[in-house]
XYZ file of C-alpha atoms in Angstrom:
291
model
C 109.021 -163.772 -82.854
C 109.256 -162.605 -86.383
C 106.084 -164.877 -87.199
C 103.923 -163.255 -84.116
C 104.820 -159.742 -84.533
C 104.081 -159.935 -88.208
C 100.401 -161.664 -87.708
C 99.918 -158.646 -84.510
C 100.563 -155.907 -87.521
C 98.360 -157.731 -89.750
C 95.809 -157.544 -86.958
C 96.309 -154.341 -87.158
C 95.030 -154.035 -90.664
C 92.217 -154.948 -89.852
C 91.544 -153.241 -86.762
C 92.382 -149.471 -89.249
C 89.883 -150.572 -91.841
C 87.050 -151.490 -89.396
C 88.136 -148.478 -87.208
C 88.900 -145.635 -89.969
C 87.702 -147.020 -92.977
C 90.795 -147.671 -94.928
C 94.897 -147.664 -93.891
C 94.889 -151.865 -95.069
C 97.479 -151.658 -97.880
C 99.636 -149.159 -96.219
C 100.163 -151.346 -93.344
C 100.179 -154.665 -95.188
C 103.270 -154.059 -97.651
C 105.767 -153.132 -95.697
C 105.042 -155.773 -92.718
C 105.333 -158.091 -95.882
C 108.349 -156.802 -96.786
C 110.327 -155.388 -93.724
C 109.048 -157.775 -90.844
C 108.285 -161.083 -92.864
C 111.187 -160.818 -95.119
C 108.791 -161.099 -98.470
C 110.793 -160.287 -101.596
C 108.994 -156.643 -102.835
C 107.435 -157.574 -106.361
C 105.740 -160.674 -104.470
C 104.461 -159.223 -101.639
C 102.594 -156.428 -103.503
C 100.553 -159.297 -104.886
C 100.132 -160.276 -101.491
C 98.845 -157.563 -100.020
C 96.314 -157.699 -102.909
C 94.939 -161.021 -102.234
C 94.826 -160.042 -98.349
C 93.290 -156.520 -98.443
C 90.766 -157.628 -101.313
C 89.620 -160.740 -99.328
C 89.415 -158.596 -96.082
C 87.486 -155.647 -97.704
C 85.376 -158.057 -99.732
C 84.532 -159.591 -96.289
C 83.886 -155.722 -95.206
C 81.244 -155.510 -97.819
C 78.546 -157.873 -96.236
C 77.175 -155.678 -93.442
C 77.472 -152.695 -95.696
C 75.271 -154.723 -97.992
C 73.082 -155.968 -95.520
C 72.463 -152.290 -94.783
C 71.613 -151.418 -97.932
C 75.234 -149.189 -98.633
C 76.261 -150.784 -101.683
C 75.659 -148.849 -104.930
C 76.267 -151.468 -107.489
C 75.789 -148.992 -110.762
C 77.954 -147.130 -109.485
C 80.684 -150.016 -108.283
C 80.100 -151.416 -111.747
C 81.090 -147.933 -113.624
C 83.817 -146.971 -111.295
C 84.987 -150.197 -111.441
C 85.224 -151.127 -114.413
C 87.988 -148.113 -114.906
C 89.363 -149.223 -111.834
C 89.921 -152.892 -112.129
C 90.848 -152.067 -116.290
C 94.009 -150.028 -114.236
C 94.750 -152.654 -112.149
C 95.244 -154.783 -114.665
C 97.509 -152.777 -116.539
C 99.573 -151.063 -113.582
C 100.479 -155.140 -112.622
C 101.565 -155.538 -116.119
C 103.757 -152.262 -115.940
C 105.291 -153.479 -113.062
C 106.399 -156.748 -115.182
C 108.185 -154.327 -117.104
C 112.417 -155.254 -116.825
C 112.899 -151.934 -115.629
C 110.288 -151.758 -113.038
C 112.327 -153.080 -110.147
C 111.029 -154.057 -106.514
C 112.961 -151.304 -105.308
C 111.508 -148.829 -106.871
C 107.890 -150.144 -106.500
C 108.647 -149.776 -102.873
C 109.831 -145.593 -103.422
C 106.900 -145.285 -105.151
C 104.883 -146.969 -102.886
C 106.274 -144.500 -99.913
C 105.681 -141.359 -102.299
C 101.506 -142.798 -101.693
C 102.377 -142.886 -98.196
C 102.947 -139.317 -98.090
C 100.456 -137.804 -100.195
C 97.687 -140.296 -97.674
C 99.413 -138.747 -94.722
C 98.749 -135.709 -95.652
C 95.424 -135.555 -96.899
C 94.485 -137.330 -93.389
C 96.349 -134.796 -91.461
C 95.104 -132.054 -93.244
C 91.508 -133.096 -93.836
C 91.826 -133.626 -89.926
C 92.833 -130.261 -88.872
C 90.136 -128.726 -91.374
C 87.540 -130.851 -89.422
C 88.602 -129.253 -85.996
C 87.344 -125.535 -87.205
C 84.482 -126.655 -89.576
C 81.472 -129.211 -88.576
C 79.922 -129.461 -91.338
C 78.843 -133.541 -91.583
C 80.712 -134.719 -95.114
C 82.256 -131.755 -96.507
C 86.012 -132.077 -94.170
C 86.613 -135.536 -96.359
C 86.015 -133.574 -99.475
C 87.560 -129.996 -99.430
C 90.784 -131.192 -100.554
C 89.588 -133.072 -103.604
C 89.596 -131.347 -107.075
C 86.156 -129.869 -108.092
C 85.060 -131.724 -111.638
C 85.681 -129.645 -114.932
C 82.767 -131.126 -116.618
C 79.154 -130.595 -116.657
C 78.530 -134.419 -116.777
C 81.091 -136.370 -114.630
C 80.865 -139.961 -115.602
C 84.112 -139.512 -118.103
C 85.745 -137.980 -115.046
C 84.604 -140.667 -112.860
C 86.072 -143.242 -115.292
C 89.258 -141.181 -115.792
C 89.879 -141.558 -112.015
C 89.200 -144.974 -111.829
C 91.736 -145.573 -114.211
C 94.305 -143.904 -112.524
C 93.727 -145.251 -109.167
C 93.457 -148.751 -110.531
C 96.910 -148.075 -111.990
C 98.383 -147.210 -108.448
C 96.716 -150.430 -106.948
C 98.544 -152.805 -109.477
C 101.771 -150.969 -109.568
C 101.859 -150.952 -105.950
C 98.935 -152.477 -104.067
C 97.628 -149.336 -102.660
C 94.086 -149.744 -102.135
C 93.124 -146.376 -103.206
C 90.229 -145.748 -100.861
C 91.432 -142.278 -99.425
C 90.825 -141.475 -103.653
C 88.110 -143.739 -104.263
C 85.298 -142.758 -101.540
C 86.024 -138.888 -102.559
C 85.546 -139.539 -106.055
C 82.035 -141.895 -105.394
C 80.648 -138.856 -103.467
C 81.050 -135.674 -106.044
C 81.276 -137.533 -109.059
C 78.870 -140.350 -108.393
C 76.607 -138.319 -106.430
C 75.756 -140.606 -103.598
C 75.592 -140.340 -99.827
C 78.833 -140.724 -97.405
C 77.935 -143.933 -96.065
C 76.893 -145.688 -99.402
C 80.228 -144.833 -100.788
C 82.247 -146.456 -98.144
C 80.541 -149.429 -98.640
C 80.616 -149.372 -102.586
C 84.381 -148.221 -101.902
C 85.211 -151.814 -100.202
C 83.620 -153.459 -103.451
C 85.526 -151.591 -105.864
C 89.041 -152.361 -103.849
C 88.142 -156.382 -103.535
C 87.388 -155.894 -107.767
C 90.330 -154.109 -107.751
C 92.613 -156.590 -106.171
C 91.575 -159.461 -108.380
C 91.916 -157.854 -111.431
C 95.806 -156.913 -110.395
C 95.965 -160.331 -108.682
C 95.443 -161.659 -112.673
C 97.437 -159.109 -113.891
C 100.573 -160.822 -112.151
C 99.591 -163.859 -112.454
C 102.301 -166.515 -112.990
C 105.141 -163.784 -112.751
C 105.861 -164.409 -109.211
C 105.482 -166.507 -106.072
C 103.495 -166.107 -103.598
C 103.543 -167.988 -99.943
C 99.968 -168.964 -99.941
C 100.266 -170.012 -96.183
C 101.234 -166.616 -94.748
C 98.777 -164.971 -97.012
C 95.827 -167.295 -95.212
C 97.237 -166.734 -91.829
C 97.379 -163.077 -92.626
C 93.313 -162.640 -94.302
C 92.846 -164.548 -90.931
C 94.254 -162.107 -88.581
C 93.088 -158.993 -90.670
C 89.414 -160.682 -90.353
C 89.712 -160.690 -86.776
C 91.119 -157.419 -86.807
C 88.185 -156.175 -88.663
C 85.358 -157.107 -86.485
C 87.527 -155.654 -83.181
C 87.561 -152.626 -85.640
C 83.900 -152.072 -86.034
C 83.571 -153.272 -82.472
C 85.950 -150.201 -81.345
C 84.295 -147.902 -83.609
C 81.255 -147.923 -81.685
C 83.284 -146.020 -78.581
C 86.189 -144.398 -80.406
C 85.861 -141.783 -83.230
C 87.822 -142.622 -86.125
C 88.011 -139.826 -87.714
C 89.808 -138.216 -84.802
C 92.231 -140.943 -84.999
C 93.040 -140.289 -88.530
C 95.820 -137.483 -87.767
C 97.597 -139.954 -85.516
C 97.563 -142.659 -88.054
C 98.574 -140.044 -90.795
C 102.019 -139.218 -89.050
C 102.278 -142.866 -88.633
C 101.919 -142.981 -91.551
C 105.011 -140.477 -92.738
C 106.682 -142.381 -90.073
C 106.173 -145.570 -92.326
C 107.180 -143.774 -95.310
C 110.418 -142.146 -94.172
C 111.501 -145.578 -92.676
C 111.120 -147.096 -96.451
C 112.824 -144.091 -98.280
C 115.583 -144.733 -95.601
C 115.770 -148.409 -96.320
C 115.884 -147.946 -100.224
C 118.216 -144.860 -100.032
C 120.807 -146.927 -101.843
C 119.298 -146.988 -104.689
C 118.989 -143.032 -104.793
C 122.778 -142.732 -103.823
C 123.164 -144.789 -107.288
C 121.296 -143.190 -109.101
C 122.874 -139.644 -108.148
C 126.300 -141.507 -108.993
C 124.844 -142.216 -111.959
C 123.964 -138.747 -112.768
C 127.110 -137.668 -111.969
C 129.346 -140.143 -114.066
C 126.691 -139.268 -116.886
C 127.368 -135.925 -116.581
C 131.602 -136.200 -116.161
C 131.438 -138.516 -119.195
C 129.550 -135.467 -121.306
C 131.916 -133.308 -120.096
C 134.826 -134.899 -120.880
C 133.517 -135.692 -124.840
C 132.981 -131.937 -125.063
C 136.540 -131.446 -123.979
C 137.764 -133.802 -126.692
C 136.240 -132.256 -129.025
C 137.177 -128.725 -128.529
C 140.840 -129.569 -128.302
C 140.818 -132.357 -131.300
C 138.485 -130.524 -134.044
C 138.036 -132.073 -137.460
């Protein structure tokens, strides 16, 4: 049962990115981890391999229509992957536990959640075509944005190797003001910079943790399938109206994870504490045995 709900969810993935447009990463981890039992550090390098197969796959009738901007993929991802690479080697750090990849992981959950909630209610008062997906994204401070656009890639790519977030509710924003190209084109270039993106963490962790290669097949299987229902469905069903609902899922999702990995903020407030009685007490002994 475990087996068959998890490969359903990871149906699912694929079913939000042909449908919305993104959603893959957020779903993928934590079926890895909460329904398939994956250890944390390893399934974040899972969901890399999976969501970068399935979004590479995503790229071909994007391409075929002509709404891949390669320049621009190359640029953007060259910061991007660059951050990949060195968020996965941050999280080889000792003290970057699976734990608290997972926190971190549900802190992205929230801020997604709430850009699609928000950027959905915005788009029930305003109709303008592509502006809704961009109000809440930071106007450039510079006259010429490629250093901006690399800066961003960089950071992004970070997030993706620390925690396999896929990035696209950053990345297609980013294409459009700062790489000055059309709504449609930057999906599509969007779904090459995440597959880059994935491979260059992938290498990043190389060799630093296993992986179960069958479920990870099984999975960029289902997601496939997933996808193509996706882009089926989006031909009768508006995504974008389904983004709110998938946004509280979303904070659903991420509560559910803070929940699970609560112990480890109970210890660190214990920590604090003992920290602080153990200053406390040294001040004491020092006011009442002076030198």
């Amino acid at each position: 049962m475990t087996w068959i709900l998890g490969h359903i969810l990871a149906t699912g993935i694929g079913v939000s990115l042909g449908l919305i447009g993104g959603g893959g990463s957020v779903l993928a981890l934590p079926t890895l981890v909460y329904v398939m039992g994956i250890e944390p550090k390893s399934a974040v390098v899972m969901t890399l391999v999976i969501v970068g197969t399935v979004s590479l796959i995503g790229v071909i009738p994007h391409w075929r229509q002509g709404n891949v901007n390669f320049k621009t993929a190359f640029i953007f991802g060259s910061a991007t992957m660059l951050g990949a690479f060195a968020g996965a080697k941050i999280a080889n750090l000792p003290f970057i536990t699976g734990t608290l990849q997972m926190l971190l992981f549900a802190v992205m959950m929230f801020l997604a959640a709430g850009l699609m909630i928000r950027r959905n209610a915005k788009t029930t008062t305003k109709k303008p075509p592509e502006k809704p997906i961009l109000e809440l994204y930071p106007q450039p401070v510079c006259k010429y944005c490629w250093l901006w656009l690399v800066s961003e890639g960089l950071g992004v790519g970070i997030l993706t190797g620390l925690v396999g977030v896929g990035g696209g509710f950053a990345i297609i924003p980013a294409l459009v003001i700062l790489g000055n190209i059309p709504m449609k084109e930057a999906i599509g270039t969007s779904l090459l910079i995440i597959a880059a993106n994935a491979v260059s963490g992938f290498l990043g962790y190389w060799g630093t943790v296993d992986l179960d290669w069958n479920i990870i097949g099984s999975f960029i299987i289902a997601a496939s399938i997933g996808t193509i229902f996706g882009a089926y469905l989006s031909k009768y069903i508006d995504g974008k109206k389904l983004q709110k609902y998938f946004g509280y899922f979303l904070l659903g999702v991420a509560a559910f994870i803070l929940f699970q990995n609560r112990g480890i903020l109970e210890e660190f407030r214990s920590q604090k504490s003992a920290n602080l009685s153990y200053s406390n007490s040294q001040k004491i002994h020092r006011y009442s045995n002076p030198v």
